[in-house]
Coordinates of C-alpha atoms in Angstrom, one line a residue:
X1422 CA -124.5 -125.2 113.1
X1423 CA -125.5 -125.7 109.4
X1424 CA -123.4 -123.3 107.3
X1425 CA -124.0 -124.5 103.8
X1426 CA -126.4 -126.8 101.9
X1427 CA -125.8 -127.8 98.2
X1428 CA -128.6 -129.7 96.4
X1429 CA -128.4 -131.0 92.8
X1430 CA -131.1 -132.7 90.8
X1431 CA -133.3 -133.4 93.7
X1432 CA -137.1 -133.4 93.1
X1433 CA -137.8 -130.1 91.3
X1434 CA -134.5 -128.6 92.3
X1435 CA -131.9 -128.5 89.5
X1436 CA -129.2 -126.7 91.5
X1437 CA -129.3 -125.0 94.8
X1438 CA -126.4 -123.6 96.9
X1439 CA -127.3 -121.8 100.1
X1440 CA -125.2 -120.4 102.9
X1441 CA -126.8 -120.1 106.3
X1442 CA -126.1 -117.8 109.3
X1443 CA -126.5 -118.0 113.1
X1444 CA -129.8 -117.1 114.7
X1445 CA -133.3 -117.5 113.4
X1446 CA -134.0 -117.9 109.6
X1447 CA -137.5 -117.7 108.3
X1448 CA -138.3 -119.6 105.0
X1449 CA -141.4 -118.3 103.2
X1450 CA -143.0 -118.6 99.8
X1451 CA -146.2 -119.5 98.0
X1452 CA -147.9 -122.8 98.8
X1453 CA -146.5 -125.5 96.6
X1454 CA -143.3 -123.6 95.8
X1455 CA -141.2 -126.2 97.5
X1456 CA -140.4 -124.6 100.9
X1457 CA -139.9 -128.1 102.4
X1458 CA -137.7 -129.5 99.7
X1459 CA -134.5 -128.2 101.3
X1460 CA -135.6 -129.7 104.6
X1461 CA -136.3 -133.0 102.8
X1462 CA -132.9 -132.9 101.1
X1463 CA -131.2 -132.2 104.4
X1464 CA -133.2 -135.2 105.9
X1465 CA -131.5 -137.4 103.3
X1466 CA -128.1 -136.2 104.5
X1467 CA -129.2 -137.2 108.0
X1468 CA -129.9 -140.8 107.0
X1469 CA -133.6 -140.8 105.9
X1470 CA -134.7 -143.4 103.3
X1471 CA -134.0 -142.5 99.7
X1472 CA -136.0 -143.5 96.6
X1473 CA -135.3 -143.3 92.9
X1474 CA -138.2 -141.0 92.3
X1475 CA -136.6 -138.3 94.4
X1476 CA -134.0 -137.8 91.5
X1477 CA -135.0 -134.9 89.2
X1478 CA -136.6 -136.2 85.9
X1479 CA -133.9 -136.7 83.2
X1480 CA -131.0 -136.8 85.7
X1481 CA -128.9 -139.9 86.5
X1482 CA -128.4 -139.0 90.1
X1483 CA -129.2 -136.5 92.9
X1484 CA -126.5 -135.2 95.2
X1485 CA -127.0 -133.4 98.5
X1486 CA -124.1 -132.0 100.6
X1487 CA -124.5 -130.4 104.0
X1488 CA -121.6 -128.6 105.8
X1489 CA -121.7 -128.0 109.5
X1490 CA -119.5 -126.1 111.9
X1491 CA -119.0 -128.4 114.9
X1492 CA -116.5 -126.4 116.9
X1493 CA -118.8 -126.1 119.9
X1494 CA -120.6 -129.4 119.4
X1495 CA -118.8 -131.8 121.8
X1496 CA -121.3 -134.6 121.2
X1497 CA -120.6 -134.6 117.5
X1498 CA -116.8 -134.2 117.9
X1499 CA -116.7 -137.1 120.2
X1500 CA -118.8 -139.3 117.8
X1501 CA -116.5 -138.4 114.9
X1502 CA -113.4 -139.1 116.9
X1503 CA -114.7 -142.5 118.0
X1504 CA -115.3 -143.4 114.3
X1505 CA -112.1 -141.8 113.0
X1506 CA -114.0 -139.3 110.9
X1507 CA -113.0 -136.1 112.5
X1508 CA -111.9 -133.0 110.5
X1509 CA -109.0 -130.8 111.5
X1510 CA -111.0 -127.6 110.7
X1511 CA -113.9 -128.3 113.0
X1512 CA -116.3 -129.0 110.1
X1513 CA -118.5 -131.9 109.4
X1514 CA -119.5 -132.5 105.8
X1515 CA -122.3 -134.9 105.1
X1516 CA -122.9 -136.1 101.5
X1517 CA -125.5 -138.3 100.0
X1518 CA -125.7 -139.5 96.4
X1519 CA -128.9 -141.2 95.1
X1520 CA -129.1 -142.9 91.7
X1521 CA -132.3 -142.9 89.6
X1522 CA -132.5 -146.6 90.2
X1523 CA -132.8 -145.9 94.0
X1524 CA -129.3 -146.9 95.1
X1525 CA -127.5 -144.5 97.4
X1526 CA -124.1 -143.8 98.9
X1527 CA -123.3 -141.9 102.0
X1528 CA -120.1 -140.0 103.0
X1529 CA -118.9 -138.2 106.2
X1530 CA -116.0 -135.9 105.7
X1531 CA -115.2 -137.5 102.4
X1532 CA -115.2 -141.1 103.7
X1533 CA -117.8 -143.6 102.5
X1534 CA -119.9 -144.8 105.5
X1535 CA -122.9 -147.1 106.0
X1536 CA -126.3 -145.3 106.1
X1537 CA -126.7 -146.3 109.8
X1538 CA -123.8 -144.0 110.7
X1539 CA -125.6 -141.0 109.2
X1540 CA -128.6 -142.0 111.2
X1541 CA -126.5 -142.1 114.4
X1542 CA -124.8 -138.7 113.7
X1543 CA -127.8 -136.8 112.4
X1544 CA -129.6 -136.2 115.8
X1545 CA -126.3 -134.7 117.2
X1546 CA -126.4 -132.1 114.4
X1547 CA -130.0 -131.3 113.6
X1548 CA -133.5 -131.8 115.0
X1549 CA -136.3 -131.5 112.5
X1550 CA -139.9 -130.9 113.7
X1551 CA -142.3 -131.6 110.9
X1552 CA -145.7 -130.3 110.0
X1553 CA -147.5 -133.2 111.6
X1554 CA -145.4 -133.4 114.8
X1555 CA -148.1 -131.9 116.9
X1556 CA -150.7 -134.5 115.8
X1557 CA -148.4 -137.2 117.2
X1558 CA -148.8 -135.6 120.6
X1559 CA -152.3 -137.1 120.7
X1560 CA -150.9 -140.6 120.8
X1561 CA -150.0 -142.1 124.2
X1562 CA -146.8 -143.6 123.0
X1563 CA -145.6 -140.2 121.7
X1564 CA -146.5 -138.6 125.0
X1565 CA -144.5 -141.2 126.9
X1566 CA -141.6 -140.8 124.5
X1567 CA -141.5 -137.1 125.1
X1568 CA -141.4 -137.6 128.9
X1569 CA -138.9 -140.4 128.6
X1570 CA -136.4 -138.2 126.6
X1571 CA -135.1 -137.1 130.0
X1572 CA -131.6 -138.3 130.6
X1573 CA -132.3 -139.8 134.0
X1574 CA -135.3 -141.8 132.6
X1575 CA -133.2 -143.0 129.6
X1576 CA -130.6 -144.5 131.9
X1577 CA -133.2 -146.5 133.8
X1578 CA -134.9 -147.5 130.6
X1579 CA -131.6 -148.9 129.3
X1580 CA -131.3 -151.0 132.4
X1581 CA -134.9 -152.1 132.2
X1582 CA -134.6 -153.0 128.5
X1583 CA -131.6 -155.2 129.3
X1584 CA -133.5 -157.0 132.0
X1585 CA -136.5 -157.5 129.7
X1586 CA -134.2 -158.9 127.0
X1587 CA -132.9 -161.5 129.6
X1588 CA -136.4 -162.3 130.6
X1589 CA -137.6 -162.9 127.0
X1590 CA -134.6 -165.1 126.2
X1591 CA -135.2 -167.2 129.3
X1592 CA -138.9 -167.4 128.6
X1593 CA -138.3 -168.4 125.0
X1594 CA -135.9 -171.2 126.1
X1595 CA -138.4 -172.4 128.8
X1596 CA -141.2 -172.5 126.3
X1597 CA -139.1 -174.5 123.9
X1598 CA -138.3 -177.0 126.7
X1599 CA -141.9 -177.2 127.7
X1600 CA -142.9 -177.9 124.1
X1601 CA -140.3 -180.7 124.0
X1602 CA -141.3 -182.1 127.3
X1603 CA -143.6 -184.9 126.1
X1604 CA -141.3 -185.8 123.3
X1605 CA -138.4 -186.0 125.8
X1606 CA -140.5 -188.2 128.1
X1607 CA -141.1 -190.6 125.2
X1608 CA -137.5 -190.5 124.3
X1609 CA -136.4 -191.2 127.9
X1610 CA -138.6 -194.2 128.1
X1611 CA -137.2 -195.6 124.9
X1612 CA -133.6 -194.9 126.0
X1613 CA -134.3 -196.4 129.4
X1614 CA -135.3 -199.7 127.7
X1615 CA -132.4 -199.6 125.3
X1616 CA -129.9 -198.8 128.0
X1617 CA -131.2 -201.6 130.3
X1618 CA -130.7 -204.0 127.4
X1619 CA -127.2 -202.8 126.7
X1620 CA -126.2 -202.6 130.3
X1621 CA -127.3 -206.1 130.9
X1622 CA -125.3 -207.3 127.9
X1623 CA -122.3 -205.3 129.2
X1624 CA -120.1 -205.4 126.1
X1625 CA -116.6 -204.1 126.9
X1626 CA -114.4 -201.8 124.8
X1627 CA -112.7 -203.9 122.0
X1628 CA -114.4 -207.0 123.3
X1629 CA -116.2 -207.7 120.0
X1630 CA -112.9 -208.0 118.1
X1631 CA -111.8 -210.6 120.7
X1632 CA -115.2 -212.4 120.5
X1633 CA -115.0 -212.5 116.7
X1634 CA -111.5 -213.9 116.8
X1635 CA -112.4 -216.5 119.4
X1636 CA -115.5 -217.5 117.6
X1637 CA -113.7 -218.1 114.4
X1638 CA -111.1 -220.2 116.2
X1639 CA -113.6 -222.4 118.0
X1640 CA -115.7 -222.8 114.9
X1641 CA -112.7 -224.5 113.2
X1642 CA -111.1 -226.1 116.2
X1643 CA -111.4 -229.7 114.8
X1644 CA -109.8 -228.9 111.5
X1645 CA -107.2 -226.8 113.3
X1646 CA -106.3 -229.8 115.5
X1647 CA -106.2 -232.4 112.7
X1648 CA -104.3 -230.3 110.1
X1649 CA -101.8 -229.2 112.8
X1650 CA -101.1 -232.8 113.7
X1651 CA -100.7 -233.8 110.1
X1652 CA -98.4 -230.9 109.4
X1653 CA -96.2 -231.8 112.5
X1654 CA -96.1 -235.5 111.4
X1655 CA -95.0 -234.6 107.9
X1656 CA -92.4 -232.1 109.1
X1657 CA -90.8 -234.2 111.9
X1658 CA -92.1 -237.8 112.3
X1659 CA -93.2 -239.5 109.1
X1660 CA -91.2 -242.7 108.5
X1661 CA -91.8 -242.5 104.7
X1662 CA -89.8 -239.3 104.7
X1663 CA -90.3 -236.2 106.7
X1664 CA -89.1 -232.7 105.9
X1665 CA -86.6 -232.5 108.7
X1666 CA -84.9 -235.8 107.6
X1667 CA -84.9 -234.8 103.9
X1668 CA -83.3 -231.4 104.6
X1669 CA -80.7 -233.0 106.9
X1670 CA -79.6 -235.5 104.2
X1671 CA -79.4 -232.7 101.6
X1672 CA -77.3 -230.6 104.0
X1673 CA -74.8 -233.6 104.5
X1674 CA -74.4 -234.1 100.8
X1675 CA -73.9 -230.4 100.1
X1676 CA -71.4 -230.1 103.0
X1677 CA -69.3 -232.8 101.4
X1678 CA -69.4 -231.1 98.0
X1679 CA -68.4 -227.7 99.4
X1680 CA -65.0 -229.2 100.1
X1681 CA -64.6 -229.6 96.3
X1682 CA -66.4 -226.4 95.2
X1683 CA -66.7 -223.2 97.4
X1684 CA -69.5 -221.9 95.2
X1685 CA -72.0 -224.2 97.0
X1686 CA -71.5 -222.5 100.3
X1687 CA -74.5 -220.2 99.9
X1688 CA -76.7 -223.3 99.3
X1689 CA -75.2 -224.9 102.4
X1690 CA -76.1 -221.8 104.5
X1691 CA -79.7 -221.7 103.2
X1692 CA -80.2 -225.4 104.0
X1693 CA -78.9 -224.9 107.5
X1694 CA -81.4 -222.0 108.0
X1695 CA -84.1 -224.2 106.6
X1696 CA -83.2 -227.0 109.0
X1697 CA -83.4 -224.5 111.9
X1698 CA -86.7 -223.1 110.8
X1699 CA -88.2 -226.6 110.3
X1700 CA -87.1 -227.6 113.8
X1701 CA -88.6 -224.4 115.3
X1702 CA -91.8 -224.9 113.3
X1703 CA -92.1 -228.4 114.6
X1704 CA -91.7 -227.2 118.2
X1705 CA -94.3 -224.5 117.7
X1706 CA -96.8 -227.0 116.1
X1707 CA -96.3 -229.5 118.9
X1708 CA -97.0 -226.8 121.5
X1709 CA -100.0 -225.5 119.6
X1710 CA -101.5 -229.1 119.4
X1711 CA -100.9 -229.6 123.1
X1712 CA -102.5 -226.3 124.1
X1713 CA -105.4 -226.5 121.6
X1714 CA -108.6 -227.0 123.7
X1715 CA -111.9 -228.1 122.4
X1716 CA -114.5 -227.2 125.0
X1717 CA -118.1 -227.5 123.7
X1718 CA -119.6 -225.5 126.6
X1719 CA -117.1 -222.6 126.2
X1720 CA -117.7 -222.7 122.5
X1721 CA -121.5 -222.5 123.0
X1722 CA -121.1 -219.5 125.4
X1723 CA -118.8 -217.7 123.0
X1724 CA -121.1 -218.3 120.1
X1725 CA -124.1 -217.0 122.1
X1726 CA -122.3 -213.8 123.1
X1727 CA -121.0 -213.2 119.6
X1728 CA -124.4 -213.7 118.1
X1729 CA -126.1 -211.4 120.7
X1730 CA -123.6 -208.6 120.0
X1731 CA -124.4 -208.8 116.2
X1732 CA -128.1 -208.9 117.0
X1733 CA -127.9 -205.8 119.2
X1734 CA -125.8 -203.9 116.6
X1735 CA -128.4 -204.7 113.9
X1736 CA -131.2 -203.6 116.2
X1737 CA -129.5 -200.2 116.9
X1738 CA -128.4 -199.8 113.3
X1739 CA -124.7 -199.7 114.0
X1740 CA -121.7 -201.8 113.2
X1741 CA -120.9 -204.4 115.9
X1742 CA -117.5 -202.9 116.5
X1743 CA -119.2 -199.5 117.2
X1744 CA -121.8 -200.9 119.7
X1745 CA -119.8 -199.8 122.8
X1746 CA -119.5 -196.2 121.5
X1747 CA -123.2 -196.2 120.7
X1748 CA -124.0 -197.4 124.2
X1749 CA -122.0 -194.4 125.6
X1750 CA -123.7 -191.9 123.4
X1751 CA -127.1 -193.2 124.5
X1752 CA -126.1 -192.7 128.1
X1753 CA -125.0 -189.2 127.4
X1754 CA -128.3 -188.4 125.6
X1755 CA -130.3 -189.9 128.5
X1756 CA -128.4 -187.8 131.0
X1757 CA -128.9 -184.6 128.9
X1758 CA -132.7 -185.2 129.0
X1759 CA -132.6 -185.3 132.7
X1760 CA -130.4 -182.2 132.7
X1761 CA -133.1 -180.4 130.5
X1762 CA -135.6 -181.2 133.3
X1763 CA -133.3 -179.6 135.8
X1764 CA -132.7 -176.7 133.4
X1765 CA -136.5 -176.0 133.2
X1766 CA -136.6 -175.7 137.0
X1767 CA -133.6 -173.4 136.9
X1768 CA -135.2 -171.2 134.2
X1769 CA -138.4 -171.0 136.1
X1770 CA -136.4 -169.9 139.2
X1771 CA -134.5 -167.4 137.1
X1772 CA -137.7 -165.9 135.6
X1773 CA -139.1 -165.4 139.1
X1774 CA -136.0 -163.6 140.1
X1775 CA -136.1 -161.4 137.0
X1776 CA -139.7 -160.6 137.6
X1777 CA -139.0 -159.5 141.1
X1778 CA -136.0 -157.4 139.9
X1779 CA -138.2 -156.0 137.1
X1780 CA -140.8 -154.8 139.5
X1781 CA -138.2 -153.1 141.6
X1782 CA -136.8 -151.3 138.5
X1783 CA -140.2 -150.5 137.2
X1784 CA -141.2 -148.9 140.5
X1785 CA -138.0 -146.9 140.5
X1786 CA -138.8 -145.8 136.9
X1787 CA -142.3 -144.8 138.0
X1788 CA -140.9 -142.6 140.7
X1789 CA -138.5 -140.9 138.4
X1790 CA -141.2 -140.3 135.8
X1791 CA -143.4 -138.7 138.4
X1792 CA -140.6 -136.3 139.4
X1793 CA -139.7 -135.5 135.8
X1794 CA -143.4 -135.1 134.9
X1795 CA -143.8 -132.5 137.6
X1796 CA -140.9 -130.4 136.4
X1797 CA -142.0 -130.7 132.7
X1798 CA -145.6 -129.9 133.3
X1799 CA -144.6 -126.8 135.2
X1800 CA -142.3 -125.7 132.4
X1801 CA -144.9 -126.4 129.7
X1802 CA -147.5 -124.5 131.6
X1803 CA -145.2 -121.4 131.9
X1804 CA -144.4 -121.6 128.1
X1805 CA -148.0 -121.9 126.9
X1806 CA -149.1 -119.0 129.2
X1807 CA -146.6 -116.9 127.2
X1808 CA -148.4 -118.0 124.1
X1809 CA -151.8 -116.4 124.9
X1810 CA -153.1 -119.3 127.0
X1811 CA -153.1 -117.5 130.4
X1812 CA -155.7 -119.7 132.1
X1813 CA -154.4 -123.0 130.8
X1814 CA -153.5 -125.8 133.1
X1815 CA -151.3 -128.6 131.8
X1816 CA -150.7 -131.8 133.7
X1817 CA -148.9 -135.1 133.0
X1818 CA -150.8 -138.0 134.5
X1819 CA -148.8 -141.2 135.2
X1820 CA -150.9 -144.3 136.1
X1821 CA -149.2 -147.3 137.5
X1822 CA -150.8 -150.2 135.7
X1823 CA -150.2 -153.5 133.9
X1824 CA -148.0 -154.7 136.7
X1825 CA -148.6 -158.3 135.7
X1826 CA -146.8 -157.8 132.4
X1827 CA -143.1 -157.4 131.5
X1828 CA -142.5 -154.5 129.2
X1829 CA -139.3 -152.7 128.3
X1830 CA -141.1 -149.3 128.8
X1831 CA -142.2 -150.2 132.3
X1832 CA -145.8 -150.5 133.5
X1833 CA -146.7 -146.8 133.4
X1834 CA -149.4 -145.2 131.3
X1835 CA -148.6 -141.6 130.5
X1836 CA -151.3 -139.1 129.5
X1837 CA -151.1 -135.4 128.8
X1838 CA -154.1 -133.5 130.2
X1839 CA -155.2 -129.9 129.4
X1840 CA -157.7 -127.4 130.8
X1841 CA -157.7 -124.4 128.5
X1842 CA -160.2 -122.2 130.4
X1843 CA -161.1 -121.6 134.0
X1844 CA -163.9 -123.6 135.4
X1845 CA -163.3 -126.6 133.1
X1846 CA -161.9 -130.0 134.1
X1847 CA -158.6 -131.4 133.0
X1848 CA -159.2 -133.7 130.0
X1849 CA -157.0 -135.7 127.6
X1850 CA -155.2 -133.6 125.1
X1851 CA -157.1 -135.1 122.1
X1852 CA -160.4 -133.9 123.7
X1853 CA -159.4 -130.6 125.2
X1854 CA -156.9 -129.0 122.8
X1855 CA -157.9 -127.2 119.6
X1856 CA -155.5 -127.2 116.6
X1857 CA -153.9 -123.9 117.6
X1858 CA -153.6 -125.0 121.3
X1859 CA -152.0 -128.3 120.2
X1860 CA -149.5 -126.4 118.1
X1861 CA -148.5 -124.2 121.0
X1862 CA -148.1 -127.1 123.4
X1863 CA -146.1 -129.0 120.9
X1864 CA -143.9 -126.0 120.2
X1865 CA -143.3 -125.6 124.0
X1866 CA -142.3 -129.2 124.3
X1867 CA -139.9 -129.0 121.4
X1868 CA -138.3 -125.9 122.8
X1869 CA -138.0 -127.4 126.3
X1870 CA -136.6 -130.6 124.8
X1871 CA -133.9 -128.8 123.0
X1872 CA -132.8 -127.1 126.2
X1873 CA -132.2 -130.7 127.5
X1874 CA -130.6 -132.2 124.5
X1875 CA -128.8 -129.1 123.1
X1876 CA -129.1 -129.8 119.4
X1877 CA -127.3 -126.9 117.7
X1878 CA -129.7 -126.6 114.7
X1879 CA -133.5 -126.7 115.0
X1880 CA -135.8 -126.9 112.0
X1881 CA -139.5 -126.1 112.4
X1882 CA -141.5 -127.0 109.3
X1883 CA -144.8 -125.1 109.5
X1884 CA -145.2 -126.1 113.2
X1885 CA -147.1 -122.8 113.7
X1886 CA -150.2 -124.1 111.8
X1887 CA -153.4 -123.1 113.6
X1888 CA -151.7 -120.1 115.2
X1889 CA -152.5 -116.4 114.3
X1890 CA -152.6 -112.9 115.6
X1891 CA -150.9 -112.0 118.8
X1892 CA -150.1 -115.7 119.5
X1893 CA -148.1 -115.8 116.3
X1894 CA -146.0 -112.9 117.5
X1895 CA -145.4 -114.6 120.8
X1896 CA -144.3 -117.8 118.9
X1897 CA -142.0 -115.7 116.8
X1898 CA -140.4 -114.1 119.9
X1899 CA -139.9 -117.6 121.3
X1900 CA -138.2 -118.9 118.2
X1901 CA -136.1 -115.8 118.0
X1902 CA -135.0 -116.1 121.6
X1903 CA -134.2 -119.7 121.0
X1904 CA -132.0 -118.7 118.0
X1905 CA -130.1 -116.2 120.1
X1906 CA -128.9 -118.8 122.7
X1907 CA -126.2 -120.5 120.6
X1908 CA -128.9 -122.3 118.7
X1909 CA -129.6 -122.0 114.9
X1910 CA -133.3 -122.0 114.1
X1911 CA -135.0 -122.5 110.8
X1912 CA -138.7 -121.9 110.5
X1913 CA -140.8 -122.6 107.4
X1914 CA -143.9 -120.4 107.9
X1915 CA -146.8 -118.6 106.3
X1916 CA -147.2 -116.2 109.2
X1917 CA -145.8 -112.7 108.7
X1918 CA -145.7 -112.2 112.5
X1919 CA -143.3 -115.2 112.8
X1920 CA -141.2 -114.4 109.7
X1921 CA -140.7 -110.8 110.9
X1922 CA -139.0 -112.0 114.1
X1923 CA -136.3 -113.8 112.2
X1924 CA -132.8 -112.3 111.8
X1925 CA -132.6 -113.8 108.3
X1926 CA -135.3 -114.6 105.7
X1927 CA -135.2 -116.7 102.6
X1928 CA -137.8 -116.8 99.8
X1929 CA -138.7 -120.0 97.9
X1930 CA -140.0 -119.5 94.4
X1931 CA -141.0 -121.9 91.6
X1932 CA -140.6 -121.4 87.9
X1933 CA -141.8 -123.4 84.9
X1934 CA -141.1 -123.1 81.2
X1935 CA -144.0 -125.5 80.3
X1936 CA -141.6 -128.5 80.1
X1937 CA -139.7 -128.5 83.4
X1938 CA -140.1 -126.9 86.8
X1939 CA -137.4 -125.5 89.1
X1940 CA -137.3 -124.3 92.6
X1941 CA -135.0 -121.6 93.9
X1942 CA -134.3 -120.3 97.4
X1943 CA -133.0 -116.7 97.7
X1944 CA -131.8 -114.7 100.7
X1945 CA -133.7 -111.5 101.1
X1946 CA -132.4 -108.1 101.9
X1947 CA -134.4 -105.6 104.0
X1948 CA -136.4 -104.2 101.0
X1949 CA -137.2 -107.6 99.7
X1950 CA -138.2 -108.8 103.2
X1951 CA -140.7 -105.9 103.4
X1952 CA -142.2 -106.9 100.0
X1953 CA -142.4 -110.6 101.1
X1954 CA -144.0 -109.7 104.5
X1955 CA -146.5 -107.4 102.7
X1956 CA -147.4 -110.3 100.4
X1957 CA -147.9 -112.6 103.4
X1958 CA -150.1 -109.9 105.0
X1959 CA -152.2 -108.9 101.9
X1960 CA -151.7 -111.5 99.2
X1961 CA -150.2 -111.0 95.8
X1962 CA -151.5 -107.4 95.4
X1963 CA -149.2 -105.2 97.4
X1964 CA -150.8 -102.1 98.9
X1965 CA -149.3 -99.2 100.6
X1966 CA -151.0 -100.2 103.9
X1967 CA -149.6 -103.7 103.6
X1968 CA -146.1 -102.4 103.0
X1969 CA -146.5 -100.0 105.9
X1970 CA -147.6 -102.9 108.1
X1971 CA -144.7 -105.0 107.0
X1972 CA -142.3 -102.2 107.9
X1973 CA -143.9 -101.9 111.3
X1974 CA -143.6 -105.6 111.9
X1975 CA -139.8 -105.5 111.1
X1976 CA -139.4 -102.4 113.3
X1977 CA -141.1 -104.2 116.2

């Protein structure tokens, strides 16, 4: 439950520190005094959007702190433990700081947190029912949302939403494949032609390097033969003086000289090595000349294949040595295009299976909604009968429609129907309900909803608009009873019949010195409560009869 609220420099509030008690608390005051400001400030602590103009004029920042006792709030304790934000004293302190530039910071139990975490935790602590909540009841989406707040429906909706997400993803992927289909066909035709051409040529891995080497060799075969023969002749066979003979003679002379001077031994060794190398070179050249083949036909074939490889590489905009890798990549792309066709078929089959599964889940959801609707309409009818609508009939109509569409909410249309008086037909809420009747139905739904979700603190911001007289007293009793069942209730009201039912009452007042305006919220003792109730009954001029009526209201 909310035990304390501190507000500084927010709107027209300069400083406000309020302690709250268990039970029902009525908040009253003149119109425009700022009765809803404390609720707005609390809303910021619960994660609502903040703006710079919410900071009091002349201040640099606004600061709101809300302290809750969560000793008996298991949902809140579990959430805090999951996020390592629990407090040893069973308290939960929410703090929000807003700068005049519009920036804001959020804290839970002193730890800075993202705003999203405040939004997650807020509904486990407080439920705020605003002034216009009843008007939302006229919208079909709001009516369905109220029905769907049941836990059993929520579980099925979660399952249905996951299925719809899968469907939408598969449909999106299929649509993309369909859009690419014609382009893929054109690409496949081109690839088919290119692959046929490359397959027919059949270049092997590393073959181009061999072709290039062979082509260079054959292109210079005549000069290779002639120059090799000349080199062999000059090394080994020339009668005018070949290299082998010259080296041999030099070696004989140096060998004779070594006998007279040992320092020539290194020269002798080098000449011997030279003689050996020349002999070996001669043998190699002789073998090379013998093996060198000049085949015009083979040369022509090599030149044609080499030229074709260069031509294809130029055509495909790759280097000739990369043509084999390019060929492989084209094959893979061609296969992937065929795979995409198979994938389209697979996606279509998957979508059909999802649609069948969706219909099964949607039908199950429809059945559950019908069961929950019967329970809820019976409970609402009982509650509104207590609020001076004895002849009213309330029904929740669920129509199974839109079966051809996939929707995360199912294919049900939910409508709230009302008959206020005997002899009348049930009609849609927007046609059948007056403002006061709509307020009573909305209040009944909110009270019943809290029994399901067990939020420890409920705030009703002028939800009794359009209600008066004996009905107001019944509404007051309802809120008071709600506050006695381990639920803390706050009610901003103009009705003395409602305010008198509260265990606690606070008065909101506004003061101005001509330059600035301030709002204050003050707890009232019994005497002050009588004065405030008398003001609500008779206006600003307090009469003895108004005071007597106020006392009577409190005694009741």
